[in-house]
Tab-separated table of C-alpha atoms and ligand atoms in Angstrom:
chain	number	residue	atom	x	y	z
A	1	MET	CA	-0.082	3.595	-21.473
A	2	THR	CA	-3.181	1.779	-22.624
A	3	GLN	CA	-2.726	-1.332	-24.715
A	4	GLN	CA	-6.328	-1.972	-25.666
A	5	THR	CA	-6.557	-2.723	-29.350
A	6	SER	CA	-9.588	-4.982	-29.528
A	7	LYS	CA	-12.358	-6.112	-27.239
A	8	ALA	CA	-10.563	-9.345	-26.389
A	9	ALA	CA	-7.246	-7.686	-25.575
A	10	PHE	CA	-5.495	-8.940	-22.466
A	11	LEU	CA	-6.490	-6.876	-19.443
A	12	PRO	CA	-3.575	-6.543	-16.990
A	13	VAL	CA	-4.176	-6.094	-13.261
A	14	ALA	CA	-2.386	-2.746	-13.180
A	15	GLU	CA	-0.894	-0.166	-15.520
A	16	PRO	CA	0.917	3.023	-14.519
A	17	ASN	CA	-0.880	6.233	-15.438
A	18	LEU	CA	1.863	8.311	-17.097
A	19	SER	CA	1.636	11.331	-19.385
A	20	ASP	CA	3.682	13.938	-21.206
A	21	LEU	CA	4.061	15.849	-17.940
A	22	GLU	CA	6.074	13.019	-16.313
A	23	ARG	CA	8.194	12.799	-19.491
A	24	ARG	CA	8.779	16.557	-19.526
A	25	TYR	CA	9.806	16.782	-15.847
A	26	ALA	CA	12.100	13.732	-16.144
A	27	HIS	CA	13.808	15.357	-19.147
A	28	GLU	CA	14.118	18.573	-17.185
A	29	ALA	CA	15.872	16.707	-14.370
A	30	ILE	CA	18.293	15.049	-16.793
A	31	ASP	CA	18.989	18.279	-18.676
A	32	SER	CA	19.734	20.062	-15.390
A	33	GLY	CA	22.450	17.545	-14.540
A	34	TRP	CA	20.841	16.848	-11.165
A	35	VAL	CA	20.293	13.120	-11.663
A	36	SER	CA	21.223	11.893	-8.198
A	37	SER	CA	19.619	12.748	-4.873
A	38	LEU	CA	20.269	16.490	-4.855
A	39	GLY	CA	18.139	18.746	-7.033
A	40	PRO	CA	15.052	20.940	-7.023
A	41	PHE	CA	12.478	18.204	-7.727
A	42	ILE	CA	13.174	16.451	-4.395
A	43	GLU	CA	11.933	19.426	-2.391
A	44	ARG	CA	9.081	20.087	-4.796
A	45	PHE	CA	7.949	16.484	-4.498
A	46	GLU	CA	8.277	16.407	-0.705
A	47	LYS	CA	6.303	19.667	-0.317
A	48	GLY	CA	3.590	18.472	-2.686
A	49	PHE	CA	3.279	15.074	-1.072
A	50	ALA	CA	3.221	16.510	2.455
A	51	ALA	CA	0.299	18.720	1.424
A	52	LEU	CA	-1.496	15.801	-0.189
A	53	SER	CA	-1.188	13.665	2.942
A	54	GLY	CA	-2.023	16.338	5.472
A	55	ALA	CA	1.344	16.034	7.219
A	56	GLU	CA	3.778	18.819	8.052
A	57	HIS	CA	6.851	16.918	6.826
A	58	CYS	CA	7.619	14.448	4.046
A	59	VAL	CA	10.930	12.618	3.696
A	60	ALA	CA	11.352	10.948	0.296
A	61	VAL	CA	13.167	7.598	0.255
A	62	SER	CA	14.007	4.840	-2.231
A	63	ASN	CA	11.008	2.549	-1.703
A	64	GLY	CA	8.126	1.707	0.611
A	65	THR	CA	9.901	-1.093	2.463
A	66	VAL	CA	12.793	1.098	3.534
A	67	ALA	CA	10.297	3.837	4.453
A	68	ILE	CA	8.935	1.464	7.119
A	69	HIS	CA	12.416	0.363	8.171
A	70	LEU	CA	13.578	3.972	8.497
A	71	ALA	CA	10.494	4.968	10.505
A	72	LEU	CA	11.131	2.150	12.997
A	73	VAL	CA	14.854	2.934	13.316
A	74	ALA	CA	14.104	6.652	13.695
A	75	ALA	CA	11.791	5.750	16.589
A	76	ARG	CA	14.618	3.634	18.082
A	77	ILE	CA	12.604	0.431	17.788
A	78	GLY	CA	14.773	-2.677	17.557
A	79	GLN	CA	16.061	-5.732	19.402
A	80	GLY	CA	13.688	-7.021	22.071
A	81	ASP	CA	10.766	-4.861	20.909
A	82	GLU	CA	7.436	-6.005	19.531
A	83	VAL	CA	5.541	-4.271	16.732
A	84	ILE	CA	1.896	-5.112	16.079
A	85	VAL	CA	1.098	-5.684	12.390
A	86	PRO	CA	-1.957	-7.117	10.635
A	87	ASP	CA	-1.763	-10.791	9.653
A	88	LEU	CA	-3.186	-9.907	6.215
A	89	THR	CA	-0.782	-7.554	4.452
A	90	PHE	CA	1.979	-7.459	1.853
A	91	ALA	CA	5.025	-9.147	3.397
A	92	ALA	CA	7.111	-5.941	3.284
A	93	THR	CA	5.222	-4.646	6.350
A	94	ALA	CA	6.410	-7.539	8.522
A	95	ALA	CA	9.814	-7.805	6.796
A	96	ALA	CA	10.662	-4.200	7.697
A	97	VAL	CA	9.960	-4.960	11.364
A	98	VAL	CA	12.384	-7.901	11.171
A	99	HIS	CA	14.960	-5.706	9.369
A	100	ALA	CA	14.795	-3.335	12.331
A	101	GLY	CA	15.592	-6.261	14.657
A	102	ALA	CA	12.151	-6.237	16.291
A	103	MET	CA	9.496	-8.956	16.429
A	104	PRO	CA	6.237	-8.661	14.471
A	105	VAL	CA	3.119	-9.651	16.404
A	106	LEU	CA	0.436	-10.737	13.949
A	107	VAL	CA	-3.096	-9.551	14.639
A	108	ASP	CA	-6.121	-10.706	12.649
A	109	VAL	CA	-8.189	-8.307	10.560
A	110	ASP	CA	-11.772	-7.100	10.732
A	111	PRO	CA	-14.009	-8.969	8.238
A	112	LYS	CA	-15.811	-5.709	7.354
A	113	THR	CA	-12.794	-3.486	6.560
A	114	TRP	CA	-10.129	-6.173	5.876
A	115	CYS	CA	-7.837	-4.037	8.080
A	116	ILE	CA	-6.333	-4.753	11.508
A	117	ASP	CA	-9.018	-5.305	14.187
A	118	PRO	CA	-8.572	-2.630	16.920
A	119	ALA	CA	-10.256	-4.800	19.592
A	120	LEU	CA	-7.720	-7.568	18.987
A	121	VAL	CA	-4.857	-5.063	18.949
A	122	ALA	CA	-5.676	-4.107	22.531
A	123	SER	CA	-5.354	-7.737	23.635
A	124	ALA	CA	-2.036	-8.184	21.782
A	125	VAL	CA	-0.167	-5.521	23.783
A	126	THR	CA	2.611	-6.698	26.136
A	127	PRO	CA	5.289	-4.780	28.086
A	128	ARG	CA	7.563	-5.285	25.031
A	129	THR	CA	5.151	-3.673	22.560
A	130	LYS	CA	6.513	-0.413	21.128
A	131	ALA	CA	4.330	0.357	18.119
A	132	ILE	CA	1.233	-0.422	16.102
A	133	LEU	CA	1.902	-0.581	12.359
A	134	ALA	CA	-1.547	-0.302	10.771
A	135	VAL	CA	-2.005	-1.091	7.068
A	136	HIS	CA	-4.675	0.627	4.950
A	137	LEU	CA	-5.306	-2.530	2.933
A	138	PHE	CA	-6.298	-2.196	-0.747
A	139	GLY	CA	-6.994	1.505	-0.167
A	140	HIS	CA	-9.325	1.169	2.834
A	141	PRO	CA	-8.058	3.049	5.913
A	142	ALA	CA	-7.738	1.100	9.156
A	143	HIS	CA	-9.839	2.382	12.084
A	144	MET	CA	-7.392	5.099	13.140
A	145	THR	CA	-9.517	6.555	15.958
A	146	ALA	CA	-9.801	3.235	17.763
A	147	LEU	CA	-6.130	2.463	17.126
A	148	ARG	CA	-5.043	5.862	18.446
A	149	ASP	CA	-6.994	5.175	21.640
A	150	VAL	CA	-5.181	1.858	22.152
A	151	ALA	CA	-1.830	3.480	21.331
A	152	ARG	CA	-2.407	6.332	23.759
A	153	ARG	CA	-3.588	4.016	26.550
A	154	HIS	CA	-0.429	1.897	26.311
A	155	GLY	CA	2.086	4.576	25.305
A	156	LEU	CA	2.685	3.096	21.857
A	157	LEU	CA	3.731	4.710	18.624
A	158	LEU	CA	1.118	4.557	15.856
A	159	ILE	CA	2.554	4.177	12.349
A	160	GLU	CA	0.526	3.983	9.148
A	161	ASP	CA	1.534	1.710	6.277
A	162	ALA	CA	-0.293	3.752	3.650
A	163	ALA	CA	1.484	2.175	0.660
A	164	GLU	CA	-1.869	1.260	-0.911
A	165	ALA	CA	-3.961	4.253	0.111
A	166	HIS	CA	-2.643	7.583	-1.236
A	167	GLY	CA	-5.509	10.067	-1.020
A	168	ALA	CA	-7.769	7.982	1.239
A	169	LYS	CA	-9.357	9.659	4.261
A	170	PHE	CA	-10.511	8.695	7.721
A	171	ASP	CA	-12.933	10.924	9.575
A	172	GLY	CA	-12.415	13.597	6.916
A	173	ARG	CA	-8.618	13.660	7.239
A	174	PRO	CA	-6.159	12.223	4.715
A	175	VAL	CA	-4.060	9.175	5.561
A	176	GLY	CA	-0.447	10.127	6.155
A	177	GLY	CA	-1.173	12.496	9.023
A	178	LEU	CA	-3.276	10.234	11.228
A	179	GLY	CA	-0.540	8.637	13.321
A	180	ASP	CA	2.976	9.539	14.506
A	181	MET	CA	4.452	8.610	11.121
A	182	ALA	CA	3.142	7.192	7.846
A	183	CYS	CA	4.947	5.182	5.189
A	184	PHE	CA	4.162	5.284	1.478
A	185	SER	CA	5.333	3.376	-1.601
A	186	PHE	CA	5.599	4.754	-5.134
A	187	TYR	CA	6.142	1.415	-6.856
A	188	GLY	CA	4.868	1.107	-10.445
A	189	ASN	CA	1.492	-0.359	-9.498
A	190	LYS	CA	0.711	2.072	-6.659
A	191	LEU	CA	-1.666	5.049	-6.894
A	192	ILE	CA	1.283	7.422	-7.328
A	193	THR	CA	4.483	6.089	-8.876
A	194	THR	CA	8.057	7.278	-9.190
A	195	GLY	CA	9.156	3.958	-10.716
A	196	GLU	CA	10.526	2.851	-7.366
A	197	GLY	CA	10.191	5.156	-4.404
A	198	GLY	CA	8.776	5.784	-0.990
A	199	ALA	CA	8.221	8.401	1.692
A	200	VAL	CA	7.735	8.848	5.397
A	201	THR	CA	5.368	11.620	6.472
A	202	THR	CA	5.127	13.000	9.995
A	203	GLY	CA	3.921	15.997	11.947
A	204	ASP	CA	6.906	15.784	14.293
A	205	ALA	CA	9.781	18.084	13.275
A	206	ALA	CA	12.352	16.234	15.390
A	207	LEU	CA	11.402	12.891	13.846
A	208	ALA	CA	11.559	14.402	10.354
A	209	LYS	CA	15.055	15.703	11.044
A	210	ARG	CA	16.126	12.295	12.326
A	211	LEU	CA	14.632	10.526	9.279
A	212	ARG	CA	16.612	12.850	6.960
A	213	PHE	CA	19.799	12.271	8.932
A	214	LEU	CA	19.443	8.464	8.932
A	215	LYS	CA	18.507	8.132	5.246
A	216	ASP	CA	21.656	10.045	4.215
A	217	HIS	CA	24.363	7.933	5.909
A	218	ALA	CA	23.676	9.440	9.355
A	219	MET	CA	26.215	12.129	8.606
A	220	SER	CA	26.354	15.029	11.022
A	221	PRO	CA	24.920	18.205	9.445
A	222	GLU	CA	27.594	20.167	11.353
A	223	ARG	CA	30.657	18.094	10.498
A	224	ARG	CA	31.197	16.383	7.162
A	225	TYR	CA	32.148	12.660	7.292
A	226	PHE	CA	31.317	12.520	10.973
A	227	HIS	CA	28.728	9.773	11.546
A	228	PRO	CA	27.478	9.448	15.133
A	229	GLU	CA	25.297	6.432	14.173
A	230	VAL	CA	25.217	3.662	11.580
A	231	GLY	CA	23.243	5.218	8.742
A	232	PHE	CA	21.622	4.163	5.490
A	233	ASN	CA	21.503	5.274	1.898
A	234	TYR	CA	17.741	5.355	1.416
A	235	ARG	CA	17.667	8.476	-0.790
A	236	MET	CA	15.309	9.100	-3.703
A	237	THR	CA	16.778	10.531	-6.910
A	238	ASN	CA	15.854	13.866	-8.473
A	239	ILE	CA	14.671	11.994	-11.616
A	240	GLN	CA	12.274	9.893	-9.543
A	241	ALA	CA	11.075	13.029	-7.747
A	242	ALA	CA	10.513	14.704	-11.138
A	243	ILE	CA	8.173	11.896	-12.188
A	244	GLY	CA	6.512	12.050	-8.763
A	245	THR	CA	6.007	15.821	-8.999
A	246	ALA	CA	4.064	15.315	-12.235
A	247	GLN	CA	2.043	12.527	-10.608
A	248	ILE	CA	1.102	14.802	-7.697
A	249	GLU	CA	-0.051	17.549	-10.071
A	250	ARG	CA	-2.193	15.003	-11.920
A	251	PHE	CA	-3.327	13.140	-8.807
A	252	PRO	CA	-6.882	14.513	-8.461
A	253	GLU	CA	-7.609	13.579	-12.072
A	254	MET	CA	-5.874	10.169	-11.703
A	255	LEU	CA	-7.773	9.350	-8.518
A	256	ALA	CA	-11.102	10.328	-10.066
A	257	ALA	CA	-10.377	8.007	-13.013
A	258	LYS	CA	-9.707	5.096	-10.629
A	259	GLN	CA	-12.872	5.811	-8.646
A	260	ALA	CA	-14.824	5.890	-11.913
A	261	VAL	CA	-13.472	2.438	-12.801
A	262	LEU	CA	-14.613	1.086	-9.423
A	263	ALA	CA	-18.050	2.655	-9.970
A	264	ARG	CA	-18.283	0.881	-13.349
A	265	TYR	CA	-17.346	-2.369	-11.601
A	266	ARG	CA	-20.014	-1.873	-8.934
A	267	ALA	CA	-22.704	-1.301	-11.566
A	268	ALA	CA	-21.670	-4.262	-13.742
A	269	PHE	CA	-21.168	-6.685	-10.835
A	270	ALA	CA	-24.532	-5.766	-9.279
A	271	ARG	CA	-26.181	-6.930	-12.493
A	272	VAL	CA	-23.990	-9.862	-13.521
A	273	VAL	CA	-22.535	-11.358	-10.311
A	274	PRO	CA	-24.462	-9.777	-7.421
A	275	ASP	CA	-23.030	-12.223	-4.823
A	276	VAL	CA	-19.489	-10.959	-5.332
A	277	VAL	CA	-18.490	-8.330	-2.762
A	278	LEU	CA	-16.278	-5.516	-4.032
A	279	ASN	CA	-13.985	-3.140	-2.095
A	280	PRO	CA	-15.495	-2.366	1.325
A	281	VAL	CA	-16.548	1.127	2.391
A	282	VAL	CA	-16.979	1.428	6.146
A	283	PRO	CA	-17.531	5.023	7.369
A	284	PRO	CA	-15.922	7.149	8.653
A	285	ALA	CA	-13.316	5.696	6.287
A	286	GLU	CA	-13.288	7.158	2.781
A	287	PRO	CA	-11.266	4.585	0.847
A	288	VAL	CA	-9.607	5.007	-2.517
A	289	CYS	CA	-9.496	2.337	-5.185
A	290	TRP	CA	-5.981	0.921	-5.382
A	291	MET	CA	-6.890	-2.533	-6.689
A	292	VAL	CA	-10.407	-3.593	-7.556
A	293	SER	CA	-10.709	-6.331	-4.942
A	294	ALA	CA	-13.427	-8.973	-5.101
A	295	LEU	CA	-14.557	-11.365	-2.395
A	296	LEU	CA	-16.096	-14.495	-3.931
A	297	PRO	CA	-19.190	-16.187	-2.497
A	298	GLY	CA	-19.171	-19.806	-1.327
A	299	ALA	CA	-16.437	-22.175	-0.232
A	300	TRP	CA	-12.931	-21.498	-1.449
A	301	ASP	CA	-9.556	-23.093	-0.939
A	302	GLU	CA	-6.250	-22.376	-2.600
A	303	ALA	CA	-6.850	-24.920	-5.396
A	304	ARG	CA	-10.187	-23.450	-6.436
A	305	GLN	CA	-8.819	-19.917	-6.229
A	306	ARG	CA	-5.925	-20.924	-8.455
A	307	ALA	CA	-8.338	-22.609	-10.903
A	308	LEU	CA	-10.480	-19.471	-11.070
A	309	MET	CA	-7.497	-17.253	-11.820
A	310	SER	CA	-6.182	-19.566	-14.507
A	311	LEU	CA	-9.647	-19.734	-16.143
A	312	LEU	CA	-9.848	-15.943	-16.120
A	313	LYS	CA	-6.526	-15.773	-17.910
A	314	SER	CA	-6.871	-18.639	-20.415
A	315	GLU	CA	-10.558	-18.313	-21.294
A	316	HIS	CA	-11.097	-14.580	-20.924
A	317	GLN	CA	-7.684	-12.857	-21.162
A	318	VAL	CA	-8.351	-11.311	-17.761
A	319	ASP	CA	-5.399	-10.949	-15.404
A	320	SER	CA	-5.917	-11.343	-11.643
A	321	ARG	CA	-4.025	-11.755	-8.363
A	322	PRO	CA	-4.965	-13.602	-5.212
A	323	PHE	CA	-5.221	-11.596	-1.979
A	324	PHE	CA	-2.031	-11.688	0.106
A	325	VAL	CA	-1.088	-14.901	1.919
A	326	PRO	CA	-1.391	-14.199	5.667
A	327	MET	CA	1.950	-13.676	7.425
A	328	SER	CA	1.089	-16.463	9.877
A	329	GLU	CA	1.260	-18.948	6.955
A	330	LEU	CA	4.751	-17.840	5.833
A	331	THR	CA	7.882	-19.629	7.073
A	332	PRO	CA	9.878	-16.520	8.112
A	333	TYR	CA	7.056	-15.453	10.449
A	334	ALA	CA	6.250	-18.903	11.847
A	335	GLY	CA	7.753	-17.922	15.211
A	336	CYS	CA	5.590	-14.811	15.580
A	337	ARG	CA	2.817	-14.586	18.125
A	338	VAL	CA	-0.623	-14.533	16.448
A	339	VAL	CA	-3.671	-12.900	17.993
A	340	ARG	CA	-7.088	-13.659	16.547
A	341	GLY	CA	-10.683	-14.071	17.675
A	342	GLY	CA	-13.006	-17.021	17.084
A	343	THR	CA	-12.283	-17.381	13.386
A	344	ASP	CA	-9.233	-16.902	11.180
A	345	VAL	CA	-10.467	-13.957	9.121
A	346	SER	CA	-7.171	-13.347	7.307
A	347	ARG	CA	-7.074	-16.923	6.044
A	348	ASP	CA	-10.694	-16.821	4.854
A	349	LEU	CA	-10.197	-13.507	3.007
A	350	SER	CA	-6.935	-14.685	1.457
A	351	ARG	CA	-8.671	-17.731	-0.088
A	352	ARG	CA	-11.826	-15.926	-1.233
A	353	GLY	CA	-10.214	-12.749	-2.515
A	354	VAL	CA	-8.944	-11.836	-5.973
A	355	CYS	CA	-7.734	-8.521	-7.327
A	356	LEU	CA	-9.033	-7.722	-10.811
A	357	PRO	CA	-7.877	-5.433	-13.647
A	358	SER	CA	-7.742	-1.971	-12.081
A	359	SER	CA	-6.180	0.260	-14.714
A	360	SER	CA	-7.825	3.668	-15.022
A	361	ALA	CA	-7.890	3.115	-18.796
A	362	LEU	CA	-10.594	0.398	-18.493
A	363	THR	CA	-13.765	1.119	-20.443
A	364	GLU	CA	-17.331	0.188	-19.546
A	365	ALA	CA	-17.108	-2.654	-22.084
A	366	ASP	CA	-13.878	-3.965	-20.502
A	367	VAL	CA	-15.483	-4.010	-17.068
A	368	GLU	CA	-18.594	-5.730	-18.410
A	369	ARG	CA	-16.312	-8.366	-19.915
A	370	VAL	CA	-14.567	-8.898	-16.549
A	371	ALA	CA	-17.932	-9.282	-14.779
A	372	HIS	CA	-19.052	-12.026	-17.176
A	373	ALA	CA	-15.623	-13.668	-16.991
A	374	VAL	CA	-15.793	-13.783	-13.191
A	375	GLY	CA	-19.296	-15.257	-13.293
A	376	ASP	CA	-18.188	-17.936	-15.735
A	377	ALA	CA	-14.999	-18.758	-13.799
A	378	ILE	CA	-16.869	-19.022	-10.477
A	379	GLU	CA	-19.221	-21.560	-12.005
A	380	ARG	CA	-16.551	-23.577	-13.792
A	381	SER	CA	-14.136	-23.605	-10.867
A	382	ALA	CA	-16.899	-25.107	-8.677
A	383	ARG	CA	-17.278	-28.048	-11.067
A	384	ARG	CA	-13.612	-29.001	-11.039
B	401	LIG	C1	3.811	-1.997	-1.845
B	401	LIG	C2	3.733	-2.157	-0.375
B	401	LIG	C3	4.859	-2.006	0.459
B	401	LIG	C4	6.269	-1.909	-0.043
B	401	LIG	O1	6.532	-0.972	-0.963
B	401	LIG	P1	7.801	-1.127	-1.962
B	401	LIG	O2	7.908	0.232	-2.532
B	401	LIG	O3	7.444	-2.166	-2.953
B	401	LIG	O4	8.982	-1.502	-1.135
B	401	LIG	C5	4.666	-2.045	1.832
B	401	LIG	N1	3.459	-2.269	2.354
B	401	LIG	C6	2.365	-2.460	1.604
B	401	LIG	C7	1.059	-2.697	2.268
B	401	LIG	C8	2.469	-2.439	0.205
B	401	LIG	O5	1.388	-2.663	-0.547
């Protein structure tokens, strides 16, 4: 899927890593006639992904947002309940809480990991709190040991939003099996893609059974067309699962290619723009590289960030994305309680952060070009 023709070719932020294997399995699914949500690839994909994420059970669904919604509904979280989420995340995390009828409580992130700050989580708990929904932002796992302690102390459910962190580990164990449930996305720019897709993993057999029941119209397994609850159609198709099965088989190689790209970035940036901080690594977390994420030095506001990104594109043919806008700055979440310490870390990171071309097809020369482009754009954006 690489589009590099010359040195000055446009470098997109993300490209899916697809091969003949994905094509072959997708054809196999079509040729078999199993194009909808029954078929052998669903089980193959679920088994493979459960193994990859160190969880007993995997329930494939249609996307990452509904994975979170389904997990909350399965846990009977809804009206009148509060769910703790990080202020700095992709909006789907908070939106799914609202879809479930519950209230997101926005907690600031740790400046070192960019993930939810466990100390602040403890002070955000009220009698209405039902769950902590921790996000492994940009591939860096949240501090799951500290979060599990808080969850246990207050009787809360701990759910991982691992949409950006397939294959990452914390304390030697893969994300996906570190809480009560974990939610994944297989969108086109994620580390594993099925086009659109998602999954919930869990070690709890009863929860897994309930997730399967709810995602398939909440129809009784004993009596056809008998629905004891309002259900959903959140099923994944066999064609999507076919693509995903190929991705799982290729995952070690795909992940290594992404890590190699980040290593090239670290080497080039250390020489060319040493003040720029790249993806954090805070043990015992073992992050993966979803997006190459850069924190720029100096004073940044939205205007300068925008200027930098437009310079990267127009002068250097380098695509970029700002970090997420904190939930506390978005209208739909204006009524949510916000818990932060002395400074607004989410806001600072969101203004200083940009995601850079992260395709595993990037060469050493491409990365060198990005490093010089970033250096140039930092300088020029300061003069505006
Ligand atoms: C991508 C993403 C989601 C949503 O996944 P979709 O498959 O796009 O619905 C949820 N949370 C985070 C943190 C994400 O990055």
